[in-house]
Amino acid sequence: MSSNILQTKNISKSFGGTVALDQVDFELNQGEVHALVGENGAGKSTFIKIISGIHQADQGQVLLNGKKVDVINPLIAQQLGIAAIYQEPTIFPELNIAENVFMGHQQYNTITRRIQWRKMYGQTRELLDSLGVKLNPRTTVKQLGTAEQQMIEIVKALSLHSKILIMDEPTSSLTLKEIKKLFEIIKKLKEAGTAI
């Protein structure tokens, strides 16, 4: 059985008269880490925005586990197990870590319809621990540094059971020590089968 999780075939995208992507083929296997490298304007961001549902390709196909999918928006991408972390974190600074991790998919009691805070704090703690991140789930996000906020984005992706994690220039605003920690987390995710 192939471990191929994501494949693109002949992906093309233009903006007006500018060709951003021209027949891009790409394969990503479970537990693999790829880096897209190129100069500004090479189409890297456009490509990941197509995979994550922000842009639509003019032509070509995206396949997940060998089946063609239409990633028409970020919510569909999320439901398909694709998570994207961009340079600017999409978090709410006034909320705590657990609230950010479960934003949009809070845990509810099916009878009372009340949020199950204890369960969400526990699950957030487990996800943080699985990555070796020593943070309290009740910590307000505005108290965190850039690297820690990025870790929260990764934990959020894991809470959605993402199988593919896309990071847009994840080391651009990190110190060498923070980059080392990020690489340790990427290694753990890779070993767990996440494609990056």
PDB file of C-alpha atoms in Angstrom:
ATOM      1  CA  MET A   1       0.000   0.000   0.000  1.00  0.00           C
ATOM      2  CA  SER A   2       1.343   3.432  -0.949  1.00  0.00           C
ATOM      3  CA  SER A   3       1.903   5.969   1.815  1.00  0.00           C
ATOM      4  CA  ASN A   4       1.175   8.774  -0.657  1.00  0.00           C
ATOM      5  CA  ILE A   5      -1.175  11.179   1.113  1.00  0.00           C
ATOM      6  CA  LEU A   6      -1.174  14.262  -1.140  1.00  0.00           C
ATOM      7  CA  GLN A   7      -0.585  14.624  -4.846  1.00  0.00           C
ATOM      8  CA  THR A   8      -1.065  17.510  -7.248  1.00  0.00           C
ATOM      9  CA  LYS A   9      -1.204  17.108 -11.004  1.00  0.00           C
ATOM     10  CA  ASN A  10      -0.747  19.918 -13.519  1.00  0.00           C
ATOM     11  CA  ILE A  11      -1.687  22.702 -11.090  1.00  0.00           C
ATOM     12  CA  SER A  12      -1.736  26.063 -12.866  1.00  0.00           C
ATOM     13  CA  LYS A  13      -2.770  29.486 -11.598  1.00  0.00           C
ATOM     14  CA  SER A  14      -2.639  32.959 -13.119  1.00  0.00           C
ATOM     15  CA  PHE A  15      -3.497  36.350 -11.701  1.00  0.00           C
ATOM     16  CA  GLY A  16      -4.458  38.564 -14.620  1.00  0.00           C
ATOM     17  CA  GLY A  17      -1.605  38.172 -17.106  1.00  0.00           C
ATOM     18  CA  THR A  18       0.852  36.893 -14.502  1.00  0.00           C
ATOM     19  CA  VAL A  19       1.409  33.140 -14.380  1.00  0.00           C
ATOM     20  CA  ALA A  20       2.054  32.134 -10.760  1.00  0.00           C
ATOM     21  CA  LEU A  21       2.055  28.342 -11.291  1.00  0.00           C
ATOM     22  CA  ASP A  22       2.506  26.390 -14.508  1.00  0.00           C
ATOM     23  CA  GLN A  23       1.591  22.671 -14.441  1.00  0.00           C
ATOM     24  CA  VAL A  24       2.968  21.847 -10.989  1.00  0.00           C
ATOM     25  CA  ASP A  25       3.187  18.173 -10.044  1.00  0.00           C
ATOM     26  CA  PHE A  26       3.937  17.328  -6.410  1.00  0.00           C
ATOM     27  CA  GLU A  27       3.781  14.286  -4.137  1.00  0.00           C
ATOM     28  CA  LEU A  28       3.843  14.115  -0.358  1.00  0.00           C
ATOM     29  CA  ASN A  29       3.962  10.871   1.578  1.00  0.00           C
ATOM     30  CA  GLN A  30       2.855  10.172   5.108  1.00  0.00           C
ATOM     31  CA  GLY A  31       5.586  11.135   7.588  1.00  0.00           C
ATOM     32  CA  GLU A  32       7.559  13.158   5.041  1.00  0.00           C
ATOM     33  CA  VAL A  33       8.864  16.698   5.411  1.00  0.00           C
ATOM     34  CA  HIS A  34       9.264  18.826   2.286  1.00  0.00           C
ATOM     35  CA  ALA A  35      10.575  22.362   1.920  1.00  0.00           C
ATOM     36  CA  LEU A  36       9.489  24.538  -0.975  1.00  0.00           C
ATOM     37  CA  VAL A  37      12.395  26.815  -1.841  1.00  0.00           C
ATOM     38  CA  GLY A  38      12.489  29.621  -4.362  1.00  0.00           C
ATOM     39  CA  GLU A  39      12.844  33.335  -4.803  1.00  0.00           C
ATOM     40  CA  ASN A  40      10.040  35.813  -4.154  1.00  0.00           C
ATOM     41  CA  GLY A  41       7.369  35.465  -6.806  1.00  0.00           C
ATOM     42  CA  ALA A  42       8.226  31.826  -7.568  1.00  0.00           C
ATOM     43  CA  GLY A  43       4.691  30.689  -6.615  1.00  0.00           C
ATOM     44  CA  LYS A  44       5.362  29.003  -3.260  1.00  0.00           C
ATOM     45  CA  SER A  45       2.619  30.854  -1.383  1.00  0.00           C
ATOM     46  CA  THR A  46       0.158  30.470  -4.247  1.00  0.00           C
ATOM     47  CA  PHE A  47       0.778  26.725  -4.286  1.00  0.00           C
ATOM     48  CA  ILE A  48       0.160  26.259  -0.561  1.00  0.00           C
ATOM     49  CA  LYS A  49      -2.906  28.509  -0.747  1.00  0.00           C
ATOM     50  CA  ILE A  50      -4.359  26.214  -3.416  1.00  0.00           C
ATOM     51  CA  ILE A  51      -3.712  23.139  -1.273  1.00  0.00           C
ATOM     52  CA  SER A  52      -5.233  24.861   1.777  1.00  0.00           C
ATOM     53  CA  GLY A  53      -8.317  26.170  -0.068  1.00  0.00           C
ATOM     54  CA  ILE A  54      -7.610  29.902  -0.124  1.00  0.00           C
ATOM     55  CA  HIS A  55      -7.102  30.016  -3.919  1.00  0.00           C
ATOM     56  CA  GLN A  56      -8.601  27.816  -6.626  1.00  0.00           C
ATOM     57  CA  ALA A  57      -6.374  26.405  -9.349  1.00  0.00           C
ATOM     58  CA  ASP A  58      -7.198  27.428 -12.921  1.00  0.00           C
ATOM     59  CA  GLN A  59      -6.443  23.848 -13.958  1.00  0.00           C
ATOM     60  CA  GLY A  60      -5.091  20.650 -12.463  1.00  0.00           C
ATOM     61  CA  GLN A  61      -6.061  18.284  -9.675  1.00  0.00           C
ATOM     62  CA  VAL A  62      -5.445  17.813  -5.972  1.00  0.00           C
ATOM     63  CA  LEU A  63      -5.602  14.215  -4.780  1.00  0.00           C
ATOM     64  CA  LEU A  64      -5.722  12.953  -1.207  1.00  0.00           C
ATOM     65  CA  ASN A  65      -4.951   9.277  -0.690  1.00  0.00           C
ATOM     66  CA  GLY A  66      -5.305   8.814  -4.450  1.00  0.00           C
ATOM     67  CA  LYS A  67      -8.775  10.397  -4.723  1.00  0.00           C
ATOM     68  CA  LYS A  68      -9.494  13.721  -6.417  1.00  0.00           C
ATOM     69  CA  VAL A  69     -10.770  16.371  -3.998  1.00  0.00           C
ATOM     70  CA  ASP A  70     -12.089  19.883  -4.477  1.00  0.00           C
ATOM     71  CA  VAL A  71     -10.483  22.066  -1.824  1.00  0.00           C
ATOM     72  CA  ILE A  72     -12.802  25.016  -2.387  1.00  0.00           C
ATOM     73  CA  ASN A  73     -12.184  26.804   0.919  1.00  0.00           C
ATOM     74  CA  PRO A  74     -10.120  26.522   4.123  1.00  0.00           C
ATOM     75  CA  LEU A  75     -12.967  24.813   6.004  1.00  0.00           C
ATOM     76  CA  ILE A  76     -13.072  22.012   3.424  1.00  0.00           C
ATOM     77  CA  ALA A  77      -9.273  21.724   3.675  1.00  0.00           C
ATOM     78  CA  GLN A  78      -9.586  21.457   7.440  1.00  0.00           C
ATOM     79  CA  GLN A  79     -12.248  18.750   7.121  1.00  0.00           C
ATOM     80  CA  LEU A  80      -9.934  16.873   4.728  1.00  0.00           C
ATOM     81  CA  GLY A  81      -7.126  16.947   7.312  1.00  0.00           C
ATOM     82  CA  ILE A  82      -5.090  19.804   5.835  1.00  0.00           C
ATOM     83  CA  ALA A  83      -3.948  22.560   8.199  1.00  0.00           C
ATOM     84  CA  ALA A  84      -1.972  25.654   7.268  1.00  0.00           C
ATOM     85  CA  ILE A  85       0.036  27.831   9.641  1.00  0.00           C
ATOM     86  CA  TYR A  86       0.927  31.208   8.228  1.00  0.00           C
ATOM     87  CA  GLN A  87       3.564  33.732   9.321  1.00  0.00           C
ATOM     88  CA  GLU A  88       0.918  35.824  11.097  1.00  0.00           C
ATOM     89  CA  PRO A  89      -0.752  33.629  13.740  1.00  0.00           C
ATOM     90  CA  THR A  90      -4.538  33.352  13.516  1.00  0.00           C
ATOM     91  CA  ILE A  91      -5.105  33.364  17.235  1.00  0.00           C
ATOM     92  CA  PHE A  92      -7.091  35.464  19.677  1.00  0.00           C
ATOM     93  CA  PRO A  93      -4.663  37.146  22.114  1.00  0.00           C
ATOM     94  CA  GLU A  94      -7.275  37.811  24.821  1.00  0.00           C
ATOM     95  CA  LEU A  95      -8.268  34.131  25.037  1.00  0.00           C
ATOM     96  CA  ASN A  96      -6.286  31.380  26.702  1.00  0.00           C
ATOM     97  CA  ILE A  97      -4.434  28.556  24.969  1.00  0.00           C
ATOM     98  CA  ALA A  98      -7.241  25.966  25.242  1.00  0.00           C
ATOM     99  CA  GLU A  99      -9.852  28.439  24.005  1.00  0.00           C
ATOM    100  CA  ASN A 100      -7.665  29.162  20.970  1.00  0.00           C
ATOM    101  CA  VAL A 101      -6.940  25.493  20.297  1.00  0.00           C
ATOM    102  CA  PHE A 102     -10.644  24.565  20.297  1.00  0.00           C
ATOM    103  CA  MET A 103     -12.009  27.750  18.686  1.00  0.00           C
ATOM    104  CA  GLY A 104     -14.704  26.686  16.247  1.00  0.00           C
ATOM    105  CA  HIS A 105     -14.835  23.103  17.472  1.00  0.00           C
ATOM    106  CA  GLN A 106     -15.496  23.341  21.196  1.00  0.00           C
ATOM    107  CA  GLN A 107     -16.402  20.199  23.110  1.00  0.00           C
ATOM    108  CA  TYR A 108     -20.080  20.238  24.196  1.00  0.00           C
ATOM    109  CA  ASN A 109     -22.118  18.030  26.503  1.00  0.00           C
ATOM    110  CA  THR A 110     -24.714  16.516  24.160  1.00  0.00           C
ATOM    111  CA  ILE A 111     -27.492  16.837  26.743  1.00  0.00           C
ATOM    112  CA  THR A 112     -26.872  20.211  28.404  1.00  0.00           C
ATOM    113  CA  ARG A 113     -25.108  21.806  25.386  1.00  0.00           C
ATOM    114  CA  ARG A 114     -22.609  23.329  27.807  1.00  0.00           C
ATOM    115  CA  ILE A 115     -18.957  23.590  26.874  1.00  0.00           C
ATOM    116  CA  GLN A 116     -16.885  20.848  28.520  1.00  0.00           C
ATOM    117  CA  TRP A 117     -14.073  23.056  29.788  1.00  0.00           C
ATOM    118  CA  ARG A 118     -12.364  20.354  31.856  1.00  0.00           C
ATOM    119  CA  LYS A 119     -12.237  18.031  28.853  1.00  0.00           C
ATOM    120  CA  MET A 120     -10.839  20.762  26.561  1.00  0.00           C
ATOM    121  CA  TYR A 121      -8.187  21.788  29.103  1.00  0.00           C
ATOM    122  CA  GLY A 122      -7.226  18.122  29.532  1.00  0.00           C
ATOM    123  CA  GLN A 123      -6.986  17.500  25.787  1.00  0.00           C
ATOM    124  CA  THR A 124      -4.976  20.686  25.300  1.00  0.00           C
ATOM    125  CA  ARG A 125      -2.570  19.579  28.055  1.00  0.00           C
ATOM    126  CA  GLU A 126      -2.178  16.162  26.364  1.00  0.00           C
ATOM    127  CA  LEU A 127      -1.446  17.773  22.979  1.00  0.00           C
ATOM    128  CA  LEU A 128       1.082  20.196  24.496  1.00  0.00           C
ATOM    129  CA  ASP A 129       2.757  17.339  26.381  1.00  0.00           C
ATOM    130  CA  SER A 130       2.909  15.195  23.222  1.00  0.00           C
ATOM    131  CA  LEU A 131       5.039  17.919  21.640  1.00  0.00           C
ATOM    132  CA  GLY A 132       7.125  18.559  24.741  1.00  0.00           C
ATOM    133  CA  VAL A 133       5.705  22.082  25.105  1.00  0.00           C
ATOM    134  CA  LYS A 134       5.631  23.206  28.736  1.00  0.00           C
ATOM    135  CA  LEU A 135       2.721  25.650  28.794  1.00  0.00           C
ATOM    136  CA  ASN A 136      -0.398  25.891  30.953  1.00  0.00           C
ATOM    137  CA  PRO A 137      -3.570  25.600  28.803  1.00  0.00           C
ATOM    138  CA  ARG A 138      -5.110  28.416  30.880  1.00  0.00           C
ATOM    139  CA  THR A 139      -2.370  30.911  29.952  1.00  0.00           C
ATOM    140  CA  THR A 140      -3.644  33.937  28.024  1.00  0.00           C
ATOM    141  CA  VAL A 141      -2.104  33.891  24.542  1.00  0.00           C
ATOM    142  CA  LYS A 142      -1.058  37.568  24.632  1.00  0.00           C
ATOM    143  CA  GLN A 143       1.482  36.543  27.303  1.00  0.00           C
ATOM    144  CA  LEU A 144       3.254  34.232  24.835  1.00  0.00           C
ATOM    145  CA  GLY A 145       6.152  34.947  22.495  1.00  0.00           C
ATOM    146  CA  THR A 146       6.089  34.390  18.741  1.00  0.00           C
ATOM    147  CA  ALA A 147       7.521  30.871  18.919  1.00  0.00           C
ATOM    148  CA  GLU A 148       5.035  29.817  21.598  1.00  0.00           C
ATOM    149  CA  GLN A 149       2.154  31.242  19.555  1.00  0.00           C
ATOM    150  CA  GLN A 150       3.358  29.173  16.614  1.00  0.00           C
ATOM    151  CA  MET A 151       3.299  26.082  18.849  1.00  0.00           C
ATOM    152  CA  ILE A 152      -0.323  26.893  19.695  1.00  0.00           C
ATOM    153  CA  GLU A 153      -1.104  26.932  15.965  1.00  0.00           C
ATOM    154  CA  ILE A 154       0.463  23.472  15.650  1.00  0.00           C
ATOM    155  CA  VAL A 155      -1.528  22.191  18.649  1.00  0.00           C
ATOM    156  CA  LYS A 156      -4.688  23.631  17.074  1.00  0.00           C
ATOM    157  CA  ALA A 157      -3.947  21.671  13.882  1.00  0.00           C
ATOM    158  CA  LEU A 158      -3.407  18.501  15.916  1.00  0.00           C
ATOM    159  CA  SER A 159      -6.714  19.023  17.754  1.00  0.00           C
ATOM    160  CA  LEU A 160      -8.370  18.848  14.322  1.00  0.00           C
ATOM    161  CA  HIS A 161      -6.557  15.550  13.600  1.00  0.00           C
ATOM    162  CA  SER A 162      -4.730  17.095  10.634  1.00  0.00           C
ATOM    163  CA  LYS A 163      -2.726  14.637   8.548  1.00  0.00           C
ATOM    164  CA  ILE A 164      -1.038  17.358   6.476  1.00  0.00           C
ATOM    165  CA  LEU A 165       0.550  20.393   8.101  1.00  0.00           C
ATOM    166  CA  ILE A 166       1.649  23.306   5.926  1.00  0.00           C
ATOM    167  CA  MET A 167       3.896  25.948   7.482  1.00  0.00           C
ATOM    168  CA  ASP A 168       4.573  29.199   5.639  1.00  0.00           C
ATOM    169  CA  GLU A 169       8.117  30.347   6.483  1.00  0.00           C
ATOM    170  CA  PRO A 170       7.900  29.030  10.062  1.00  0.00           C
ATOM    171  CA  THR A 171      11.416  30.064  11.085  1.00  0.00           C
ATOM    172  CA  SER A 172      11.370  33.624   9.716  1.00  0.00           C
ATOM    173  CA  SER A 173      10.776  35.341  13.084  1.00  0.00           C
ATOM    174  CA  LEU A 174      12.330  32.763  15.421  1.00  0.00           C
ATOM    175  CA  THR A 175      15.628  32.758  17.294  1.00  0.00           C
ATOM    176  CA  LEU A 176      18.112  29.886  16.778  1.00  0.00           C
ATOM    177  CA  LYS A 177      16.968  28.295  20.059  1.00  0.00           C
ATOM    178  CA  GLU A 178      13.308  28.541  18.986  1.00  0.00           C
ATOM    179  CA  ILE A 179      14.140  27.106  15.555  1.00  0.00           C
ATOM    180  CA  LYS A 180      15.812  24.124  17.221  1.00  0.00           C
ATOM    181  CA  LYS A 181      12.674  23.526  19.319  1.00  0.00           C
ATOM    182  CA  LEU A 182      10.455  23.811  16.220  1.00  0.00           C
ATOM    183  CA  PHE A 183      12.604  21.243  14.409  1.00  0.00           C
ATOM    184  CA  GLU A 184      12.275  18.886  17.394  1.00  0.00           C
ATOM    185  CA  ILE A 185       8.487  19.214  17.169  1.00  0.00           C
ATOM    186  CA  ILE A 186       8.545  18.657  13.400  1.00  0.00           C
ATOM    187  CA  LYS A 187      10.561  15.483  14.005  1.00  0.00           C
ATOM    188  CA  LYS A 188       7.936  14.234  16.505  1.00  0.00           C
ATOM    189  CA  LEU A 189       5.105  15.012  14.073  1.00  0.00           C
ATOM    190  CA  LYS A 190       6.980  13.233  11.268  1.00  0.00           C
ATOM    191  CA  GLU A 191       7.479  10.151  13.448  1.00  0.00           C
ATOM    192  CA  ALA A 192       3.746  10.181  14.211  1.00  0.00           C
ATOM    193  CA  GLY A 193       3.007  10.078  10.464  1.00  0.00           C
ATOM    194  CA  THR A 194       2.048  13.716   9.851  1.00  0.00           C
ATOM    195  CA  ALA A 195       3.087  14.949   6.412  1.00  0.00           C
ATOM    196  CA  ILE A 196       4.704  18.385   6.542  1.00  0.00           C
TER     197      ILE A 196
END
